[in-house]
Every structure is written in C-alpha cells, then in structure tokens.
Short mmCIF file of C-alpha atoms in Angstrom, two decimals:
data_model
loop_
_atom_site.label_atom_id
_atom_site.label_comp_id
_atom_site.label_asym_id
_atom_site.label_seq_id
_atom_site.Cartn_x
_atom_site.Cartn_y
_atom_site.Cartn_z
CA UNK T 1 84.47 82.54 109.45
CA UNK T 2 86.35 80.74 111.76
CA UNK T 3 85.66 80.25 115.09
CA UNK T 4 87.26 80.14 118.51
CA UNK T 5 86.56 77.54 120.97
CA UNK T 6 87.29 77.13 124.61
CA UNK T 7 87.00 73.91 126.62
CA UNK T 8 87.09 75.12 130.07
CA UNK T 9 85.47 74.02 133.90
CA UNK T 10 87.36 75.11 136.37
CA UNK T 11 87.82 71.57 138.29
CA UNK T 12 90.24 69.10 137.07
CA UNK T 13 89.14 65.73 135.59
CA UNK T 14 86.21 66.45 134.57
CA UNK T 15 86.47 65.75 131.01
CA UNK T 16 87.45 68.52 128.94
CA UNK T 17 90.38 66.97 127.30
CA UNK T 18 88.41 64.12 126.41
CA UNK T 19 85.58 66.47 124.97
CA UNK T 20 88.48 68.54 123.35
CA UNK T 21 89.19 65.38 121.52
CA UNK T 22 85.98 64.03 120.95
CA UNK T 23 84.36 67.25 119.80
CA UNK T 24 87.44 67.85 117.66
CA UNK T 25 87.45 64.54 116.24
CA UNK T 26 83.88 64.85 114.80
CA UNK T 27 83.55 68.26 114.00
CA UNK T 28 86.31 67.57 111.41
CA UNK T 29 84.75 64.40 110.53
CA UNK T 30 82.11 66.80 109.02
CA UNK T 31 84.65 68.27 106.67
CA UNK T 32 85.48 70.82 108.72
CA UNK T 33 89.12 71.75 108.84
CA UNK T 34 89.67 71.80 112.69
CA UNK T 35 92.76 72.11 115.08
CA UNK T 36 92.61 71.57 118.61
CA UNK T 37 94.98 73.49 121.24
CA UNK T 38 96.45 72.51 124.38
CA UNK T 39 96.55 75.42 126.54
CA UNK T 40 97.64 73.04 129.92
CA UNK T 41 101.45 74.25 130.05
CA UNK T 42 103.74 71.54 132.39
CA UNK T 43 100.39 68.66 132.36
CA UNK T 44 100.13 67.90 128.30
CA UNK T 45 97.88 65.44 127.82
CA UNK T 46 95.66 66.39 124.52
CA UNK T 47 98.42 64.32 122.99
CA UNK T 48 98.27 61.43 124.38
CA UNK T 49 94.49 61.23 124.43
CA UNK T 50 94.71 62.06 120.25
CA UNK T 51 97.46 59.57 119.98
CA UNK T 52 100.23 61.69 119.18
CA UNK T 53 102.40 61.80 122.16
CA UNK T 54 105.26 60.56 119.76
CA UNK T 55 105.04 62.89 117.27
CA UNK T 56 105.68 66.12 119.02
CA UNK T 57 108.31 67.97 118.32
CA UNK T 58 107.66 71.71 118.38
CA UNK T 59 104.38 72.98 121.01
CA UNK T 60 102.49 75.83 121.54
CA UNK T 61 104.91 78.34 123.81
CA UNK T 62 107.86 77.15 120.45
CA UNK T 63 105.37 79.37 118.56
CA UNK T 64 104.68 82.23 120.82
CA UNK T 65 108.29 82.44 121.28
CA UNK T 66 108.87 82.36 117.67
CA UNK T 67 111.22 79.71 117.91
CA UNK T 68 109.21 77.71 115.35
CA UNK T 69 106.57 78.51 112.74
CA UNK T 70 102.94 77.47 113.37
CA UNK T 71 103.37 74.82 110.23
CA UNK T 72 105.83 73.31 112.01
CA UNK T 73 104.67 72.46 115.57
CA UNK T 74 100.54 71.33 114.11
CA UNK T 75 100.45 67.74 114.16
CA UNK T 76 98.57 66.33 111.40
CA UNK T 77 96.00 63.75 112.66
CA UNK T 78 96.85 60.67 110.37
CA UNK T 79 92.97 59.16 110.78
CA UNK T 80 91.13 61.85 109.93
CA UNK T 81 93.19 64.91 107.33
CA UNK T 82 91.22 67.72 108.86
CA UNK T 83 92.17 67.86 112.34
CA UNK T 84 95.18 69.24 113.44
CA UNK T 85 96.74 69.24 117.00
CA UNK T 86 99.11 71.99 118.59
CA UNK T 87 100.53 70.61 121.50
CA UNK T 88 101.70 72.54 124.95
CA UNK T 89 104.74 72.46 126.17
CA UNK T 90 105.66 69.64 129.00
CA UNK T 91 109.12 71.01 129.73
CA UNK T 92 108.48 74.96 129.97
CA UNK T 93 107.31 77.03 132.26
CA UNK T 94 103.48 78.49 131.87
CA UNK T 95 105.12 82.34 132.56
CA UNK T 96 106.47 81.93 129.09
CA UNK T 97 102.74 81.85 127.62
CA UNK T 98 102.42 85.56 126.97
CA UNK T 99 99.37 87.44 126.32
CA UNK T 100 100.97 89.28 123.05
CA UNK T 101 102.19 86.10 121.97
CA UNK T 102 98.93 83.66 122.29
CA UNK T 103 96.87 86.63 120.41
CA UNK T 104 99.56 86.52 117.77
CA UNK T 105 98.98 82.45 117.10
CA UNK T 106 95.54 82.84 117.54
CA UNK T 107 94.86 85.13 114.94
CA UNK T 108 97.33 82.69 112.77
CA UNK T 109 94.84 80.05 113.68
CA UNK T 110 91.88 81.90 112.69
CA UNK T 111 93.25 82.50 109.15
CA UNK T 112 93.97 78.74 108.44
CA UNK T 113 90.82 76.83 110.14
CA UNK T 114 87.22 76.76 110.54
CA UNK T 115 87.18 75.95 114.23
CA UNK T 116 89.92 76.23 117.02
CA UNK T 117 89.12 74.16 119.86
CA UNK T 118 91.33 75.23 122.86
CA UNK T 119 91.70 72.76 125.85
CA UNK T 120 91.37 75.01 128.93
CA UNK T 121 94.09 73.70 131.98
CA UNK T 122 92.47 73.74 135.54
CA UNK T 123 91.65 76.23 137.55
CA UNK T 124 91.14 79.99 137.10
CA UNK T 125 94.96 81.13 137.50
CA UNK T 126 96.59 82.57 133.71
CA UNK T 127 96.56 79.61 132.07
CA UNK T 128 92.83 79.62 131.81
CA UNK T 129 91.76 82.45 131.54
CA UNK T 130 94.38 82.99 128.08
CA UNK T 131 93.02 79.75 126.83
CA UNK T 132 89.29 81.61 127.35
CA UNK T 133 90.59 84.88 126.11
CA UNK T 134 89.98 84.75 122.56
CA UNK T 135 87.18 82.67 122.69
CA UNK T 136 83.73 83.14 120.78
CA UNK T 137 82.27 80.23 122.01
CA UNK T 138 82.78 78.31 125.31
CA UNK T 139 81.70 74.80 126.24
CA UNK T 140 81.57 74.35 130.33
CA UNK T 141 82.18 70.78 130.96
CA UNK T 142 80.54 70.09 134.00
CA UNK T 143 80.07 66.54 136.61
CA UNK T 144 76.77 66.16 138.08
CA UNK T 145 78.24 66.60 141.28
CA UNK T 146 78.24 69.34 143.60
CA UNK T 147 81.76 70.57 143.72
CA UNK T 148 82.20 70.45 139.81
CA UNK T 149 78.46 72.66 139.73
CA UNK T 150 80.33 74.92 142.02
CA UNK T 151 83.41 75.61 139.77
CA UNK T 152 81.56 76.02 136.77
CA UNK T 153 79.80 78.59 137.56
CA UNK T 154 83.07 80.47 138.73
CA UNK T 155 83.75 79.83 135.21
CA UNK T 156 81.29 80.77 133.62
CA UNK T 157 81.58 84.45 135.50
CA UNK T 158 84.73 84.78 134.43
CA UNK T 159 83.97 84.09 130.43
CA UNK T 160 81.32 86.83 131.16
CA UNK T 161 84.21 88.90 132.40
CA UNK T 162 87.49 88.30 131.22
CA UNK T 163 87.21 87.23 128.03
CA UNK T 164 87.61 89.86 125.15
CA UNK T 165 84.24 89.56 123.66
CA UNK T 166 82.76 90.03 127.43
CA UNK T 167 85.28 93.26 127.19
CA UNK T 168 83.74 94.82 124.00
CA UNK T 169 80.41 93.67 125.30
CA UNK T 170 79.45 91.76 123.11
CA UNK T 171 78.07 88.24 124.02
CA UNK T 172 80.31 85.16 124.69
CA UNK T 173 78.11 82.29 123.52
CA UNK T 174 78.01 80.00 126.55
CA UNK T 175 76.93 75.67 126.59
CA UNK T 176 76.83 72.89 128.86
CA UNK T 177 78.32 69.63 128.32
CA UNK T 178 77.32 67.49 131.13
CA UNK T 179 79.82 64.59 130.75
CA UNK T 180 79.62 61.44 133.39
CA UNK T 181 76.31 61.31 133.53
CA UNK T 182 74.38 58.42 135.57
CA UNK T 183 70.88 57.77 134.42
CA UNK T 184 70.38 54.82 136.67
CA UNK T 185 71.84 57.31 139.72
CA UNK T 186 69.95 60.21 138.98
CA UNK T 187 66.75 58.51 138.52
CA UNK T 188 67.57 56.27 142.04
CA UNK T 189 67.66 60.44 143.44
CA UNK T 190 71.34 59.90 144.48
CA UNK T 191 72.88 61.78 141.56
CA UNK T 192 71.93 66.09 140.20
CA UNK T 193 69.88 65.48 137.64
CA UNK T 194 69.98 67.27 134.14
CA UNK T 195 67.13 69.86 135.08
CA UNK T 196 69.15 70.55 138.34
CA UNK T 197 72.24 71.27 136.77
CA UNK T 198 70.46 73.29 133.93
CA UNK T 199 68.29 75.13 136.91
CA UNK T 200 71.09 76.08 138.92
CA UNK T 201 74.01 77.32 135.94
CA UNK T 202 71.24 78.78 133.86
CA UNK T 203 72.81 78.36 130.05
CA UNK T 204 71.81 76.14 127.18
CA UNK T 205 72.03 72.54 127.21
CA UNK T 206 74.59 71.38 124.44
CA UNK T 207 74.72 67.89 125.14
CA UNK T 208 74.57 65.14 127.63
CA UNK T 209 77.72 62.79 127.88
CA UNK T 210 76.61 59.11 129.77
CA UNK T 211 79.48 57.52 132.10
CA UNK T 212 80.58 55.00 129.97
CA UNK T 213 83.33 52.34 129.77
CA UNK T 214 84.30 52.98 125.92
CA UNK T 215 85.21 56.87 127.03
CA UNK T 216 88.03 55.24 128.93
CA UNK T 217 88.86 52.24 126.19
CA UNK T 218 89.25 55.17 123.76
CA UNK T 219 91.56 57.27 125.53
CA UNK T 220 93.57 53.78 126.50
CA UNK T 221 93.75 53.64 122.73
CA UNK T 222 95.17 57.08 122.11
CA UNK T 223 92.28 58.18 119.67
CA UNK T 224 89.22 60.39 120.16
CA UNK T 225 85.83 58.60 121.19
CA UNK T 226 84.07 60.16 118.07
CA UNK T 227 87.13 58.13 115.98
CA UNK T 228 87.10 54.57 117.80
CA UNK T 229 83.80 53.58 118.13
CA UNK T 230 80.89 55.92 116.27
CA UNK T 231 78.03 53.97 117.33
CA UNK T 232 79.02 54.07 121.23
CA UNK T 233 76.74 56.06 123.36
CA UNK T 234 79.33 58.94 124.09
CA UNK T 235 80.67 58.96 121.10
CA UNK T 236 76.75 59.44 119.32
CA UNK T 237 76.37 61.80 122.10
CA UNK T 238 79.52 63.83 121.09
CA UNK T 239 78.43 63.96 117.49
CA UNK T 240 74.55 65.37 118.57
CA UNK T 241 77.36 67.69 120.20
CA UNK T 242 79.33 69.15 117.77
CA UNK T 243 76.05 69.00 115.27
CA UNK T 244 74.80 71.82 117.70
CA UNK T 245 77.96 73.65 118.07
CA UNK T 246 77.33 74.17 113.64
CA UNK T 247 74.14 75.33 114.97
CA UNK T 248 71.89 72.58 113.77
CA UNK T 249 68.81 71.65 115.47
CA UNK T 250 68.73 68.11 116.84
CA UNK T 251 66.47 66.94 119.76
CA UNK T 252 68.59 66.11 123.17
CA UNK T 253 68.64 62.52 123.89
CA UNK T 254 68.65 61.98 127.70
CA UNK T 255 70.68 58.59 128.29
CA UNK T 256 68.05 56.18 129.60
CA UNK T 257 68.36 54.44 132.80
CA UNK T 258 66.21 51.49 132.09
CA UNK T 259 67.98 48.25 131.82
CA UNK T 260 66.79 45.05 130.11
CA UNK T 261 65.73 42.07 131.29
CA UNK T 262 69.33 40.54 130.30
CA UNK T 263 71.18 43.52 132.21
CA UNK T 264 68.88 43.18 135.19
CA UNK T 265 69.67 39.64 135.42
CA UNK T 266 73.68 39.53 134.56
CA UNK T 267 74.79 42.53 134.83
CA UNK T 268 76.92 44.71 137.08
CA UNK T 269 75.58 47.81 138.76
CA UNK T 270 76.70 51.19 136.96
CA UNK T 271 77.03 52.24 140.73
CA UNK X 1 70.89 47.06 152.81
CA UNK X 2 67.80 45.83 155.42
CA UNK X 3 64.35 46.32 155.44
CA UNK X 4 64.37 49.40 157.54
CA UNK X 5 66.72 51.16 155.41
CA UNK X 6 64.64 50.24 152.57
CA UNK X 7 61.66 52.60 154.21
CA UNK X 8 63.29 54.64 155.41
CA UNK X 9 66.26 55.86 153.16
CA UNK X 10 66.68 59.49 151.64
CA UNK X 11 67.52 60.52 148.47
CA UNK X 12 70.67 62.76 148.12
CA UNK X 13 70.65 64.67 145.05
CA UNK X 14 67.26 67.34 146.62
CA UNK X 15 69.70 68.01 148.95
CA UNK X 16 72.78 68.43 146.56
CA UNK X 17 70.66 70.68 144.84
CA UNK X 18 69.58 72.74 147.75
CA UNK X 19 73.18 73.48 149.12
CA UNK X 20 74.51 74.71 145.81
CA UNK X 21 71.27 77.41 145.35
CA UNK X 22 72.25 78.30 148.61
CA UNK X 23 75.97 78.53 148.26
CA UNK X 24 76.03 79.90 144.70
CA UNK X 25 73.20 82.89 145.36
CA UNK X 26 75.48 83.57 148.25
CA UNK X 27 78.86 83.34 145.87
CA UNK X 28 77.52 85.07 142.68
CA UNK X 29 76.99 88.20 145.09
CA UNK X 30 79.99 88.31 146.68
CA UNK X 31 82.40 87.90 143.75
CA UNK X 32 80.51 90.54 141.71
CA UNK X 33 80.55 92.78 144.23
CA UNK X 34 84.95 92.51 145.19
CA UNK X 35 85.32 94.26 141.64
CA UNK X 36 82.59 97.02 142.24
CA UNK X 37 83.94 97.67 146.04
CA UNK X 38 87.59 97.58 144.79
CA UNK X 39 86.93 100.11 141.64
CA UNK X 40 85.03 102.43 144.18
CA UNK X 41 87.66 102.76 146.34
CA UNK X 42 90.05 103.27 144.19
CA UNK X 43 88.09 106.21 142.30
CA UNK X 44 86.70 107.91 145.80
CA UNK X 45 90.70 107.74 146.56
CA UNK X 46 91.52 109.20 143.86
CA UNK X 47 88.68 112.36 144.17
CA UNK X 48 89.70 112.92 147.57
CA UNK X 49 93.23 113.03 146.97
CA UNK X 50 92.80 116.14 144.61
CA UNK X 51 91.67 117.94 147.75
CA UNK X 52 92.86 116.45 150.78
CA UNK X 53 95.85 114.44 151.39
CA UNK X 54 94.82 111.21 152.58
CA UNK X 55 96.24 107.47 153.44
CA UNK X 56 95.06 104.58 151.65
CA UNK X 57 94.35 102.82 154.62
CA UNK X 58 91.54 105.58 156.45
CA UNK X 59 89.87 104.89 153.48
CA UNK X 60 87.10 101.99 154.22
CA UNK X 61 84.65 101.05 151.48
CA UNK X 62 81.90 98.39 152.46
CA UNK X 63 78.83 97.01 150.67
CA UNK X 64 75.84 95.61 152.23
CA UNK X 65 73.62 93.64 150.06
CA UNK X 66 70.53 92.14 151.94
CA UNK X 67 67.03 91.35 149.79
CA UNK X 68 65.29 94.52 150.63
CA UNK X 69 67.68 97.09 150.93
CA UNK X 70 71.44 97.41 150.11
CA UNK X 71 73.86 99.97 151.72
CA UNK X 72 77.19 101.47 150.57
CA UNK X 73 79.32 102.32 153.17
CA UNK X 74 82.00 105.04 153.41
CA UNK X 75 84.56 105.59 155.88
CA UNK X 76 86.98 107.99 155.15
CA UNK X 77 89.43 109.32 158.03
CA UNK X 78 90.91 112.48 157.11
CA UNK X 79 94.30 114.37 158.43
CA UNK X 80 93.80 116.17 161.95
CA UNK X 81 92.93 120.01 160.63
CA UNK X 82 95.86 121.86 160.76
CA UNK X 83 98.03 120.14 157.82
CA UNK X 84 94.35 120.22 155.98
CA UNK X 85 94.61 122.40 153.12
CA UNK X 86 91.26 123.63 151.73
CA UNK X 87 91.73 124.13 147.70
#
C-alpha cells in the first residue's frame, strides 16, 4: 500500500530538500517505485537539487488546476527509472494550492507509487501544513542547534494536530533525522548531542546525518547524495535511513568523532 | 586560546540543553492550551446566548496552569437587568 511521506521542520535550511532527495533517491534504488513532491510554491528547489531544473515543464499547482494531467508534469529521473519528481510551481502564487485540489493529486499519487515523499516549504503558514496533510508518515529534519530544536517541536504538534490521520485519531508515525551533525563538536560539549535532541523532542531516532562536504558536492552536481557517491558517510547514513523507513531493523551508527593520526596531523578542523 | 582559558572554559551544549527544557515545557503548555481556551469560549458564548443576550467582548475566558493546581477562569459581564429577559 502506498505510503505518504512528509519532509517537514519548520526552520529553513535545515536539510529537508536534501533528505527529500536523498531519501528518495535510495528508497527507489531498492526497487521501490517512488516520486518525490515539491510542496515549496514561489522557492522550487527539489529540482535543482535532483538535477532536473531543465526539464520542467508542467508543476504541481498545473495539476491541481487541471491544466495538465499528472503524467504529464512527473519528471522521470533518467539515473535511476523508479523515481519520479513533481515539481512546484516558481511563477504562481501558493493561494492557488487548494486543499480540494492537493487531496485530488494525492490520492492520484497513491494509486501509481509505493512511496510519496513530499518536501515540506518553511514555516507553519498553508503551505506546510497541506504538504503534512495527507501524510502517514513524517520525518522532522532537525539541526543540533537550539533554534532548529525549537521549531521542530512546533512541528511536530502540529502533525499531531492538523494532519488528517491526527483528525481521525489515528496515529501519525513520527522520526527524527538529525542532519548536520558534528561528532568532533558534540563530543568537545559545544554542540546538542544526539541523546539531547532525542531527550528533549521525545520520538524515535531514524537516522543520524554527519556534516559533511560531499552533501554539498552532490547538490553542486544536481543529483541526490544516495546517487553520487554510495559509500560517503551521508549518503550510507541516508540508506540506514530509508532501510528503517521499510521498517527494517538496522543498528544506528553514531558518526565518530575520533580522527586519525593522519587527520590530527594534516587536517583542517571540522569547526 | 591561553592557558587560563584552557582551565577554565565551559562547555555550551548543558546549557543549550537546559534553555530549550525550559522554553519548550513552557511552549508545549501554552500552545495547547490557545485551542482549549478559544473552543471554551466560543461554546460558553454560545450557551449563554440562548438565555441572555450578551457581547462577545464581556466574555473573558482565562486558564491558569501552575504544577499543583490549575484554574479556569470565567468572566462573564451580563446586560444591566432591565433589558434581561429570563427564558
């Protein structure tokens, strides 16, 4: 049965297009026919991340408008068959993102994929809370850092509330990505550590994303970090990730802060 | 970085920690409870109105919520008497 997804944290750049991508990326990887949805009306930027800025030609609000059929506006990815991309709109305005109309596409979704990743925009106006409407599973992308702790658990408040599941009352499965994460900081005391995030938001741990350089290299290439480089530490990380989300069992690897000998010696600080 | 900040430098992230526990026990309250005061007022408005005609603004809902005990408060000022009808 297919399943809906929502990428949501209520601050801005804190990842979730890139884990939108990434998770995306790999869950199809597994076979899985996928399609990822950019919800962030006037700021698109799924496509550009997934490399297919240039291929757009019909977007999400085309199809709740009816102005084009679904077929039409899903961009195929051309490295990997079963992921799909539905872009947003960069031109229109968010008002024309109706409530009737996103149910409409989303049930279309539902009947042609196995999992419908939706990439939440900013905030906790409309936008985000009809990307987090139809959701059955939400993945809070969160910063170890105080003011991104803060906003997601606004968020996750409002999944409790405002989504439909939390409406029928039944339960809106709820997991932490912590993305950015410092090992070398944290353990130094000058970064939230996993257990502090974890204490404080209070739901399950669904992976741990390390600040890394080839996050930022993949994105510069236009293709998901799950796609570029498999045996980078985000990108494994993203993969233990999406594993999860298909409900398999896999112990969490916390990144390790110890350096060698060779990285003491000649390299840079992380920090 | 000298010697004496060596010694004697704190770690941030206890206190990181501490300020959000703080600031979120105090947040999680107060956003649960603008729904439940707002749905209250309407619904004693409403009750109230059957009976006694009444402006929206005499009616005053606030909620206390402390660790021990937690108050509702009610503030309703009605009509003076002679437009009151009793049904």
């Amino acid at each position: 049965m297919a399943k809906v997804l929502v990428v949501t944290s209520g601050k801005g750049g804190v990842g979730k297009t890139t884990s939108t991508a990434a998770l995306g990326a790999a869950l199809a990887k597994g076979g899985q026919n996928v399609c990822v949805v950019d919800f962030d009306v006037g700021l698109r930027n799924l496509d550009l991340v997934m490399g297919a800025e240039r291929r757009v030609v019909y977007d999400l609000i085309n199809v709740v408008q009816g102005d084009a059929k679904l077929a039409q506006a899903l961009i195929k990815d051309k490295r990997c068959e079963t992921l799909s991309l539905l872009p947003a709109s960069q031109t229109r305005d968010k008002d024309n993102l109706t409530a009737e109309g996103v149910e409409r596409v989303m049930g279309e979704l539902r009947e042609k994929f196995d999992w419908i990743i939706c990439d939440s925009p900013a905030g906790i106006e409309r936008g985000a809370t009809l990307a987090m409407r139809h959701a059955d599973v939400a993945v809070v992308v969160t910063n170890p850092e105080v003011s991104s702790v803060r906003d997601s658990d606004r968020i996750i408040g409002l999944l409790d509330s405002k989504t439909e599941r939390a409406e029928r009352g039944e339960e809106i499965q709820k997991h932490l990505l912590l993305t950015r994460y410092d090992p070398v900081r944290a353990e130094r005391g000058d970064m939230l550590k996993v257990e502090d995030v974890l204490e404080i938001l209070a739901i399950p741990l669904l992976g741990i994303i390390p600040e890394s350089a080839d996050v930022l290299r993949a994105s510069n290439l236009g293709t998901p970090v799950t796609l570029s480089d498999a045996t980078s530490a985000p990108a494994q990380a993203y993969m233990d990730a999406a594993r999860r989300l298909n409900g398999e069992k896999i112990p969490m690897v916390i990144p390790d802060g110890r350096r060698s000998l060779f990285g003491k010696l000649f390299g840079r600080r992380a920090a | 970085m000298n010697l004496f900040n060596l010694f004697s430098k704190r770690t941030t992230a206890p206190v990181a920690r501490e300020r959000l526990q703080m600031l979120l026990a105090h947040e999680r309250a107060v956003v649960g409870q603008s729904d439940l005061v707002a749905i209250l007022r309407e619904e004693i408005l409403a009750v109230i109105a059957k009976h006694v005609p009444v402006e929206r603004d005499k009616v005053q809902v606030k909620m206390n919520r402390e660790d021990s005990v937690s108050t509702l408060e009610v503030d309703i000022e009605l009509p003076p008497v002679p437009s009151m009808k009793v049904a």
